[in-house]
Coordinates of C-alpha atoms in Angstrom, one line a residue:
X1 CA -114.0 28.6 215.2
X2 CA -111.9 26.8 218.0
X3 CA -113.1 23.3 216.4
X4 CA -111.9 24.4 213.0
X5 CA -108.2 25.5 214.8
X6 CA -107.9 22.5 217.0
X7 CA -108.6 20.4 213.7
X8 CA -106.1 22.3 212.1
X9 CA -103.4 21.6 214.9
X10 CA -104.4 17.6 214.8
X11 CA -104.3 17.5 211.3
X12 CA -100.6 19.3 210.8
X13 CA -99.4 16.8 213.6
X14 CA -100.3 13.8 211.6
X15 CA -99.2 15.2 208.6
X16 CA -95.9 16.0 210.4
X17 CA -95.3 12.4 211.4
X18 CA -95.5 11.3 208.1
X19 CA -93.2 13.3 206.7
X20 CA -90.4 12.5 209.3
X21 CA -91.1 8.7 208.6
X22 CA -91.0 9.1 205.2
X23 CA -88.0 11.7 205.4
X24 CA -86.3 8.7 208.2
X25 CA -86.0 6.2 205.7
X26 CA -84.3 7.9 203.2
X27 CA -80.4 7.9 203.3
X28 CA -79.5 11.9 203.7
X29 CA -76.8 12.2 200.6
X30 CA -75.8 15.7 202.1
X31 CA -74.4 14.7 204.8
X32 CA -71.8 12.4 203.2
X33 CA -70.7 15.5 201.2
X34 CA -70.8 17.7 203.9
X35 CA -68.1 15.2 206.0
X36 CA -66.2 14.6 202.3
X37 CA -66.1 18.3 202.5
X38 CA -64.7 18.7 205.6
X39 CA -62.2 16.0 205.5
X40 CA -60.7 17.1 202.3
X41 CA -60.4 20.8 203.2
X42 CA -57.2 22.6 204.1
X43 CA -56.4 25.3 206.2
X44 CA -55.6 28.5 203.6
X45 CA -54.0 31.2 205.5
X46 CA -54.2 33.9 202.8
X47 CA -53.2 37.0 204.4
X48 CA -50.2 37.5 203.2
X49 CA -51.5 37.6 199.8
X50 CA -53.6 40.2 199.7
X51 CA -55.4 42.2 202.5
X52 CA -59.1 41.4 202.0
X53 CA -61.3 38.8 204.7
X54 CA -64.2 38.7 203.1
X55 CA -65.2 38.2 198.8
X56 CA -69.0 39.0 198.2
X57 CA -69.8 37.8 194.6
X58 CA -72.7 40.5 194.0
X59 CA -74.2 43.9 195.3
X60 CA -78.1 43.2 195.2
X61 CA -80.3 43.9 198.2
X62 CA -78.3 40.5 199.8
X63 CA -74.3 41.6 198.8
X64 CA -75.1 45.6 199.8
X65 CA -76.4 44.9 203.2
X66 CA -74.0 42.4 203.5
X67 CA -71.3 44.4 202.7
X68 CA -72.3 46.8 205.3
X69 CA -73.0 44.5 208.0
X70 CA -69.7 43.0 207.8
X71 CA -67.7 46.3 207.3
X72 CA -69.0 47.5 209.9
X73 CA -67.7 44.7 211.8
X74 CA -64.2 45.4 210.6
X75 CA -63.7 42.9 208.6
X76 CA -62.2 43.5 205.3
X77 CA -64.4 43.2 202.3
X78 CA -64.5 43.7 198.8
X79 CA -67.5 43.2 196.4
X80 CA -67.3 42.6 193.1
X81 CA -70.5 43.5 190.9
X82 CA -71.4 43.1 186.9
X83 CA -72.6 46.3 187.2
X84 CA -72.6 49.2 189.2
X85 CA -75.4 51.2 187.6
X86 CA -78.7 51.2 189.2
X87 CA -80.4 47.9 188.7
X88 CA -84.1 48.4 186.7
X89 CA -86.4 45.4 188.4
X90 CA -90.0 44.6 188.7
X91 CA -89.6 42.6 191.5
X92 CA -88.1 43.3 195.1
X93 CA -90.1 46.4 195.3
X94 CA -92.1 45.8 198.3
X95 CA -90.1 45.0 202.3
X96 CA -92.4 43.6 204.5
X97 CA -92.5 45.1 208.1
X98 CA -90.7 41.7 209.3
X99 CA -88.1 42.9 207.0
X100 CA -88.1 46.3 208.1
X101 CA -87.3 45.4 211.5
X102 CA -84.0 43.3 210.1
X103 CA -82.9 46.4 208.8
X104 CA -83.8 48.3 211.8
X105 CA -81.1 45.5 213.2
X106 CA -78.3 46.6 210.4
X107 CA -78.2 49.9 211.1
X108 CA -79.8 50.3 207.3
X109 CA -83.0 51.8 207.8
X110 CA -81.9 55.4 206.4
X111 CA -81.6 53.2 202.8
X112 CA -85.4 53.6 202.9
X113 CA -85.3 57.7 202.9
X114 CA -85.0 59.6 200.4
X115 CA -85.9 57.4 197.5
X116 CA -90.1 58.3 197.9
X117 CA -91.0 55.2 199.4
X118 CA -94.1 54.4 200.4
X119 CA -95.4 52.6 204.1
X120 CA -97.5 49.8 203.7
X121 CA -99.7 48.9 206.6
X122 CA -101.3 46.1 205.1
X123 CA -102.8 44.4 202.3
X124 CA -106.9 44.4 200.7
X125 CA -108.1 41.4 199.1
X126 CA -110.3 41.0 195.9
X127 CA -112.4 37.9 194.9
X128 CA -115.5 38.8 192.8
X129 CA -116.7 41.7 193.4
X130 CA -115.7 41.4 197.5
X131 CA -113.0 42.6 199.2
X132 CA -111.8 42.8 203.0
X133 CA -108.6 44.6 204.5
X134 CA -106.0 42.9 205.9
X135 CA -103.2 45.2 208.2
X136 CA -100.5 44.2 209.6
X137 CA -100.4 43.8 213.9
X138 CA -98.2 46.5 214.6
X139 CA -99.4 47.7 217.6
X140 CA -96.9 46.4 219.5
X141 CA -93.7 48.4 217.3
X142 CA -92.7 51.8 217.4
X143 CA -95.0 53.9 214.5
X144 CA -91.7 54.2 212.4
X145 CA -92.3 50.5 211.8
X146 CA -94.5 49.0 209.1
X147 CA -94.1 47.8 205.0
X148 CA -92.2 49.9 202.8
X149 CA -92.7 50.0 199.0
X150 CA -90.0 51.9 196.5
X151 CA -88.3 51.5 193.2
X152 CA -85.6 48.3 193.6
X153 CA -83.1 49.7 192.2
X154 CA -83.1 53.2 194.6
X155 CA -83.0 51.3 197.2
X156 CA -79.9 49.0 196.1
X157 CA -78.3 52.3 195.5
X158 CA -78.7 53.7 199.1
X159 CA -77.0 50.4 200.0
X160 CA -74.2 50.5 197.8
X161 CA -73.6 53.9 198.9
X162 CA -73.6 53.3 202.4
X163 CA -71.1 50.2 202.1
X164 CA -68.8 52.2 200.3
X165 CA -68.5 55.0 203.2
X166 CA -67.0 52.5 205.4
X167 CA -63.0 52.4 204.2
X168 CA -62.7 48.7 204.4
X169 CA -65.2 48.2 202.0
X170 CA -64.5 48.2 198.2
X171 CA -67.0 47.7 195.5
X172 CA -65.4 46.6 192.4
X173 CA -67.6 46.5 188.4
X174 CA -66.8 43.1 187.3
X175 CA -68.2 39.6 186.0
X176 CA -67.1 36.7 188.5
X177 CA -66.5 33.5 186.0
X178 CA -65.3 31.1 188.2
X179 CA -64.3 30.1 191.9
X180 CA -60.9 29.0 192.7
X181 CA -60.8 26.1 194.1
X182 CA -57.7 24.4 195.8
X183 CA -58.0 20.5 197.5
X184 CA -61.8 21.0 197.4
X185 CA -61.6 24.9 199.4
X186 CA -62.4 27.7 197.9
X187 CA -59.5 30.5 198.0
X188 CA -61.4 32.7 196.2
X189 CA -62.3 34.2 192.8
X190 CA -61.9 34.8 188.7
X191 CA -63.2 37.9 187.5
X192 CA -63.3 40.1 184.4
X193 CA -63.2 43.9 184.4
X194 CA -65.3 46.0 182.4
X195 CA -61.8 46.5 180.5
X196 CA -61.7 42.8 179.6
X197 CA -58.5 42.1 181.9
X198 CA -59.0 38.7 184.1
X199 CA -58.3 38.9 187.7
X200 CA -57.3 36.6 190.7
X201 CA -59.1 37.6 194.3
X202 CA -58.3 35.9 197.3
X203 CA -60.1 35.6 200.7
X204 CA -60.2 33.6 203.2
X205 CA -64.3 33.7 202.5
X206 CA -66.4 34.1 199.4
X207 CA -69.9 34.9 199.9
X208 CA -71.9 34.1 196.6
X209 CA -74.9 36.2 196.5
X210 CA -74.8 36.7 192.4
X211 CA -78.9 36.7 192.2
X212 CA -81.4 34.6 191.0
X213 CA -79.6 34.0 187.8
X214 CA -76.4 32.9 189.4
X215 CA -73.8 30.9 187.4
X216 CA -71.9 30.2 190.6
X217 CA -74.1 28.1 192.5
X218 CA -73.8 24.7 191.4
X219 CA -70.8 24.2 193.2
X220 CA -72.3 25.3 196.7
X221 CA -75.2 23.5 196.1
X222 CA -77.9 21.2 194.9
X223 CA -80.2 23.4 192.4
X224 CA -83.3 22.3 191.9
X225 CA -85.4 25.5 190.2
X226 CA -88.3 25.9 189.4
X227 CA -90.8 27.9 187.1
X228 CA -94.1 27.9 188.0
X229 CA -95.1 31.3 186.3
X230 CA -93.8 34.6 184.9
X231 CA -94.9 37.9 186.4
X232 CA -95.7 41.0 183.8
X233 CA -94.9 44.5 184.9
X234 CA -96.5 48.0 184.4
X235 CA -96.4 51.2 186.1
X236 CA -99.5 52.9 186.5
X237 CA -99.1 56.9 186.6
X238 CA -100.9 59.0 189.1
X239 CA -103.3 56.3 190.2
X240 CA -105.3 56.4 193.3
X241 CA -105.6 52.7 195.3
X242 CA -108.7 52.0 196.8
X243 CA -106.8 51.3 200.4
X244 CA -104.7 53.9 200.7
X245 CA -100.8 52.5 201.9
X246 CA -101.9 48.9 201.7
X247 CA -101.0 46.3 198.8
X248 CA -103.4 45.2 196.7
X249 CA -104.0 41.4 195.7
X250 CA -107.0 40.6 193.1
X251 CA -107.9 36.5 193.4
X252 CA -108.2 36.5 189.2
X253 CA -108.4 33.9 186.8
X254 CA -106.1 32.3 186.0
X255 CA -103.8 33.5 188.9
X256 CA -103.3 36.8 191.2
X257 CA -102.8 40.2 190.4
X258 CA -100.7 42.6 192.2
X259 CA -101.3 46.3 192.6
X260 CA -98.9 48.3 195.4
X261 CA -97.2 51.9 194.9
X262 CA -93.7 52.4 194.5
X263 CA -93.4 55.7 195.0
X264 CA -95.7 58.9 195.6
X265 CA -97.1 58.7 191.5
X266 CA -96.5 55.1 190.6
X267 CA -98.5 52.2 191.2
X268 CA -97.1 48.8 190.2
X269 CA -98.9 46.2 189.0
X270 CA -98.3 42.8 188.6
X271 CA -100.0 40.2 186.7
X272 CA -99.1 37.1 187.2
X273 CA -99.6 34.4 184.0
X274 CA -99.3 30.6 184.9
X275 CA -96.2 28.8 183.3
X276 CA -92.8 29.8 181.7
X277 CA -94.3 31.3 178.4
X278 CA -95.9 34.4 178.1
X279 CA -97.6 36.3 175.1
X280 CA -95.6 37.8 172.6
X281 CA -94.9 41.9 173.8
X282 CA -93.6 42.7 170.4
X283 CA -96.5 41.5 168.3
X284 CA -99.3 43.0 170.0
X285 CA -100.2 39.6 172.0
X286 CA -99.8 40.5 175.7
X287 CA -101.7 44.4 175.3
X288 CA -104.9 41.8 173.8
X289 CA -104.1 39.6 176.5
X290 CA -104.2 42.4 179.4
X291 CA -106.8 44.2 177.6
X292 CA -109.6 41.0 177.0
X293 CA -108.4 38.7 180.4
X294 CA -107.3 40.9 182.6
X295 CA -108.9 44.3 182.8
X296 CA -112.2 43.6 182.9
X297 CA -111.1 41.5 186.6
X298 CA -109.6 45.0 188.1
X299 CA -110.9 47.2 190.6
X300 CA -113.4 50.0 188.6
X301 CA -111.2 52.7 190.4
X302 CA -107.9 51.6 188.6
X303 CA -109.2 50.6 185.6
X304 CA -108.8 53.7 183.1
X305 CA -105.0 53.6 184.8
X306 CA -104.9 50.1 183.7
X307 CA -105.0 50.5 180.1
X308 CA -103.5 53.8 179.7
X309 CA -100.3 51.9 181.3
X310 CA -100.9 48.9 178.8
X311 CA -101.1 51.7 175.8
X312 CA -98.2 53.6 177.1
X313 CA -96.6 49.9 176.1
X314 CA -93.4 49.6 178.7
X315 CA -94.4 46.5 179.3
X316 CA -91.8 43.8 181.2
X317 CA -91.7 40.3 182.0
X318 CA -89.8 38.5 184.5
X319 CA -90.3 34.4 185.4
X320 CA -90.8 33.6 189.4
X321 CA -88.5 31.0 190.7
X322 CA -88.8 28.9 193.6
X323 CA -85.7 26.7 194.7
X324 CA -85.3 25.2 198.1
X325 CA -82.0 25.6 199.8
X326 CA -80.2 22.7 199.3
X327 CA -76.4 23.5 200.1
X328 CA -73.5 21.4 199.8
X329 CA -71.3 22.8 202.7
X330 CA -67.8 24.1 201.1
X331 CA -64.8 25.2 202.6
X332 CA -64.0 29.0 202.2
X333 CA -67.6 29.7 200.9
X334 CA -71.3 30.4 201.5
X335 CA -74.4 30.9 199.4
X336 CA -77.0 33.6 200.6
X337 CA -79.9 35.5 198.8
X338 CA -81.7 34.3 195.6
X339 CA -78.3 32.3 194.6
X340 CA -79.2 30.5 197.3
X341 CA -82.7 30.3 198.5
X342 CA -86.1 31.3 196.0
X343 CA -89.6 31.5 196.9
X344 CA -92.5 32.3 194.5
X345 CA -92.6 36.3 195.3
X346 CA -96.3 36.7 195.6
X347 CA -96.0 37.7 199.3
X348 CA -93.3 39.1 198.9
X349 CA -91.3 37.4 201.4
X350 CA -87.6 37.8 199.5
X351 CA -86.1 40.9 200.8
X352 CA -87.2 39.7 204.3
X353 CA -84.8 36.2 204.3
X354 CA -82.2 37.7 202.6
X355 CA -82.0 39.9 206.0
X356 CA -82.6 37.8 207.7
X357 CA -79.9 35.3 206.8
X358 CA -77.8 38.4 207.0
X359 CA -78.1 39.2 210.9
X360 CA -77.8 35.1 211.7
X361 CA -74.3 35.2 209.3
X362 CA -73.5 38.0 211.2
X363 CA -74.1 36.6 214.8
X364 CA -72.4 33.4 213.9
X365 CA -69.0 35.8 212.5
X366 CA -69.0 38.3 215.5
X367 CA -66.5 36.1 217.5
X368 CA -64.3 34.8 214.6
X369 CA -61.1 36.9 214.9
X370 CA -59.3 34.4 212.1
X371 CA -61.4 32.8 209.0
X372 CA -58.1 30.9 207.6
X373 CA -58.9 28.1 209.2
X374 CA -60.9 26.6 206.3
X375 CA -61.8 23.4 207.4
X376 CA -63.3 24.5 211.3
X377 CA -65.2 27.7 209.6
X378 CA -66.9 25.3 207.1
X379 CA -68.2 22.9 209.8
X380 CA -69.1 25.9 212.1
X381 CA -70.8 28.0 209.7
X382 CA -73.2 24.4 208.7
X383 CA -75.0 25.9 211.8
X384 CA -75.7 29.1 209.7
X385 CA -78.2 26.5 207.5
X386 CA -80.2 25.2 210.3
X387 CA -80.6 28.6 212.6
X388 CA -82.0 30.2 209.1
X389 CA -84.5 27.5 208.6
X390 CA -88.0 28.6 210.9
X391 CA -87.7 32.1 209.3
X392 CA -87.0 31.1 205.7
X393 CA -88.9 28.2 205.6
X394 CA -91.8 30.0 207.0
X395 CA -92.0 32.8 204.5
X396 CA -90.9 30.2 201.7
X397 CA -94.2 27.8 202.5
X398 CA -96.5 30.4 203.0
X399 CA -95.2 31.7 199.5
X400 CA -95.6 28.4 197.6
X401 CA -98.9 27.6 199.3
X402 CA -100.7 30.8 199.3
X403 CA -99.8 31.3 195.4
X404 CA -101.4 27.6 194.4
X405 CA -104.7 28.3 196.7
X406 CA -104.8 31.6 194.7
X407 CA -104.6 30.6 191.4
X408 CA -108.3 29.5 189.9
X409 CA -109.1 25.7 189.1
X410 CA -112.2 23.6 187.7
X411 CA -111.3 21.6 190.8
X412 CA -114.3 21.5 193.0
X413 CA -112.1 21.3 195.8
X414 CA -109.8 23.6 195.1
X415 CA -112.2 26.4 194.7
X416 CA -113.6 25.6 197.8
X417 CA -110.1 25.7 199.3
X418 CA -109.9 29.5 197.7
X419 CA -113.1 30.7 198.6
X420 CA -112.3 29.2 202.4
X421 CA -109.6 31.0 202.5
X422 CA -111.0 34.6 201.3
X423 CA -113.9 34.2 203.7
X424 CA -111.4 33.1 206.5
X425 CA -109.3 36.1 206.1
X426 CA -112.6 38.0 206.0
X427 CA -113.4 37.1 209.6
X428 CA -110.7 39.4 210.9
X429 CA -109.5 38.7 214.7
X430 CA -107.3 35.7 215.1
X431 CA -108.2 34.6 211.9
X432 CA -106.5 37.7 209.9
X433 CA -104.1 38.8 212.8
X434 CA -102.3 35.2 212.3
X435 CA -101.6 34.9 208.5
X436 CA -101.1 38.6 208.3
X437 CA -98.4 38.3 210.9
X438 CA -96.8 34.8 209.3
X439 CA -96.8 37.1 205.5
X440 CA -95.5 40.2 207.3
X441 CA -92.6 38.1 208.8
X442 CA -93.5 39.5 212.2
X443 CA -94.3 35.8 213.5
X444 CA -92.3 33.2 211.1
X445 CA -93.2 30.5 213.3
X446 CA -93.6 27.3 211.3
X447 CA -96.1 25.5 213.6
X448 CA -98.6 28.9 213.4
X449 CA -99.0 28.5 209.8
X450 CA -99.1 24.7 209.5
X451 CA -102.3 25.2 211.8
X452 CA -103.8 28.2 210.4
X453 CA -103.6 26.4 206.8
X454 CA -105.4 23.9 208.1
X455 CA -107.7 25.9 210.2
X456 CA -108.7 27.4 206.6
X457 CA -109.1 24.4 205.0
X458 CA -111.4 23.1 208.1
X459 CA -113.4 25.9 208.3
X460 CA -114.4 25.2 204.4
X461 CA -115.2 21.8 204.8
X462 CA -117.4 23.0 208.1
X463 CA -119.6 25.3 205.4
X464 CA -119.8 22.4 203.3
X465 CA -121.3 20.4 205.9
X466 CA -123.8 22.9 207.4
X467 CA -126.6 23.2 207.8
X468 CA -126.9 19.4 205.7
X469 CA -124.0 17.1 205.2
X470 CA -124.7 15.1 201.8
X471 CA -122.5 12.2 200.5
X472 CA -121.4 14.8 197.8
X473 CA -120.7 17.2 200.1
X474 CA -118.7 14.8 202.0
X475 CA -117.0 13.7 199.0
X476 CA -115.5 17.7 198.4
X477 CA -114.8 18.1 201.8
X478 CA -112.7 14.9 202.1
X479 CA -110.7 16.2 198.8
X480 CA -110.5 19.6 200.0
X481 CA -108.5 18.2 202.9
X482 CA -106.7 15.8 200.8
X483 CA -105.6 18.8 198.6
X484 CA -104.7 21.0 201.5
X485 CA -102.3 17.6 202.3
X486 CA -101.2 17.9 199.0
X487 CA -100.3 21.6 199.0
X488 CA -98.3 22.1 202.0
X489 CA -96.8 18.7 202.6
X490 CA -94.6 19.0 199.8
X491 CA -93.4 22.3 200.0
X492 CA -92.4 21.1 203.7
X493 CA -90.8 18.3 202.8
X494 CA -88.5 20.2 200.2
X495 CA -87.9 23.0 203.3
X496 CA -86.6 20.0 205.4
X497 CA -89.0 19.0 208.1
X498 CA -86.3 18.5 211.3
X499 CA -85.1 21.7 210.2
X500 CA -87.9 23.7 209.9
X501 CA -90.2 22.2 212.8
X502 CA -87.6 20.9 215.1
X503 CA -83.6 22.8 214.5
X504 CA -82.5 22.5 217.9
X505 CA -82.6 18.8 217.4
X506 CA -79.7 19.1 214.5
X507 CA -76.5 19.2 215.7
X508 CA -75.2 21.4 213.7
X509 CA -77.8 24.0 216.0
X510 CA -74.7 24.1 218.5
X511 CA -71.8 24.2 216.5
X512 CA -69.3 26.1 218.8
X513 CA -66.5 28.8 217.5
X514 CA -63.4 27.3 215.9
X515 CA -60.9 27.8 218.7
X516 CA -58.3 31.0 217.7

């Protein structure tokens, strides 16, 4: 097993020198907006207009904590949200222990009382008729700590309703249509009351965090979204797992299937269908579909559950983004959450940057007395995109890899790459403790699961090899490293590799307080 890890390490090096060649010789376009920025910024001393610090467009799991966070800071804030009613989600149901510990940091972890959620101390894996448990290392943490799983929109509540005990925080119901923009700053926003009446906000800080569906954030930033499957959603009633408080992840064909519980009656499952279209829920299409593809690829325990949830017929869909962050640095505002930053949420990795993002925004804001100063915030808070970038990037490219080595495909290779994987995870010691702790978020260190993807995809070409390498044998183990290269190097590349592998050597990593 060390051979397979060492290959891994040599392997992610080489691929690593590539990618900063390749990324050296191309002319960094973001940069030249990020000094336009600056230079045509001006200082907006807002005060006397109003008596708010801080805007937060939204009040998802991102706007709510922020909200808090920064309230409790003192700081003046008012969010403004579409709606105020409890969201109704399929997704964001499940906080990964890495994520529990950032809201152990926030003061938030009462938001997961109370609402019958569910501790998750790991995750079992299904491939054809197998399965191994996976749980997460926690015996370093106090017991309190570990996954939690719940309904999304209980848990946004508990937020909401937090936030708005502090008396400097106000939540306003409203659609934000536009920024307002003066000399290239932002002074604040446009929005629309549920009465129909348009209204001017200022502050000396927006903070856009409007969702995955965000009509703001073209102007903070260089979208580049993708679709690379849609997720369909059931509840399954009084079901019992097989592994007891762990999630559940079948390696199906086409592509996963997730089962988790969300509270103390109801399991949720999520089937996950390759592409942007879906079949039809109205004309009968997707219960065939679940009933002929998918059932007979579940668990025998669940199964009855299964299609008594697919008969019930509340049935939902909901398309998986990924987008890289790709800001454009503004004066007088910041992207955070899914506005900002997607990954495919298989591993469920969301929740965990959001908070993350949250307690480095809040470290970088602690000493800042005075936000007027437009032009200094904006070049201080740049540092805010690099210090983010090991955690995020390392959920993100675990996300985006782990999702295209579990979907099924005629490649040769690529099944090999998938059973690898499965049996690697099997092995359990170092070989489970280290993914499990990169997906948890308990270790997002970039360089760990460079070399453990690797490490996977050299410990299948070793079992192609043994006990007799043939020249067709050689021939799939060559292309199951090449497709391994072909997986994670792009997803790394899009990530930003000097930011992800190397931040301190940005200088942006030691921006200093603009002076008061």
């Amino acid at each position: 097993m060390i051979q397979y890890i060492l290959g891994g390490i040599l392997a992610s090096l080489i691929g690593l020198l590539f990618l900063l060649k390749l990324n050296g010789n191309k002319k960094n376009k973001k940069n030249e907006i990020r000094d336009e920025c600056v230079k045509s910024s001006i200082n907006g001393d807002l005060r006397s207009n109003g008596d708010t610090d801080i805007i937060i467009v939204g009040a998802g799991v991102a706007g709510a904590a922020l909200a808090y966070t920064l309230g409790k800071d003192g700081r003046r804030v008012v969010v403004i949200e579409r709606d105020l009613t409890e969201p109704d989600r399929i997704v964001g149901e499940l906080l990964q222990p890495g994520g529990y510990l950032k809201l152990i940091e926030l003061d938030l972890q009462d938001c997961v009382e109370q609402i019958d959620s569910q501790r998750v101390l790991g995750y079992a894996l299904f491939k054809d008729g197998k399965d191994t448990r996976l749980t997460y290392p926690l015996e370093k943490f106090h017991s309190d700590v570990a996954g939690r799983s719940f309904h999304n929109g209980r848990f946004i509540q508990r937020m909401r309703e937090k936030a708005s005990t502090l008396p400097n925080v106000r939540l306003e119901q409203g659609t934000v249509t536009s920024l307002l923009e003066e000399n290239g700053t932002i002074k604040g926003v446009l929005y629309k009351t549920k009465s129909g009446e348009e209204i001017n906000a200022y502050a000396p800080l927006t903070i856009v965090c409007d969702g995955c569906f965000s009509n703001l954030r073209r102007s903070l930033c260089s979208p580049k979204v993708e679709v690379p499957s849609c997720f369909v959603g059931l509840i399954l009633e009084n079901c019992k797992l097989p592994h007891q408080n762990h999630g559940h992840v079948i390696l199906a064909d086409p592509s996963p299937i997730l089962f988790y519980q969300i509270s103390s009656t109801e399991v949720r499952c999520l089937v996950d269908v390759p592409g942007q279209k879906v079949p039809s829920i109205g004309n009968g299409e997707m219960a065939i579909y679940l009933k002929t593809m998918v059932a007979p690829q579940i668990p025998p325990q669940i199964y009855d559950s299964f299609i008594a949830a697919i008969d019930k017929g509340n049935i939902r869909t909901m398309p998986n983004r990924s987008m890289p962050a790709a800001p454009l640095p503004t004066p007088g505002a910041l992207l955070m959450g899914d506005a900002f930053n997607m990954r495919h949420p298989l591993t469920g990795g969301g929740m965990t940057v959001a908070l993350s993002d949250i307690v480095v925004l809040q470290n970088l804001l602690k000493p800042l007395r005075n936000l007027n100063d437009s032009a200094s915030l904006c070049k201080y808070l740049e540092s805010f995109y690099t210090l983010r970038k090991p955690v995020a990037s390392t959920i993100n490219t675990l996300a985006g890899a782990l999702y295209k080595v579990f979907c099924a495909s005629p490649d040769q290779a690529r099944k090999e790459m998938r059973e690898a994987c499965f049996d690697y995870l099997s092995l359990g010691g170092v070989c489970a403790e280290g993914p499990v702790a990169l997906l948890s978020g308990l270790n997002p260190r970039p360089l760990s699961l460079v070399c453990h993807f690797f490490a996977v995809a050299i410990f299948g070409v070793g079992r192609l090899l043994l006990p007799f390498p043939s020249p067709k044998r050689l021939w799939i183990g060559a292309k199951l490293i090449s497709t391994a290269s072909g997986i994670i190097f792009p997803i790394i590349k899009a990530e930003g590799v000097r930011q992800m592998f190397f931040p301190a050597t940005v200088p942006a990593y030691y921006r200093s307080p603009p002076v008061e």
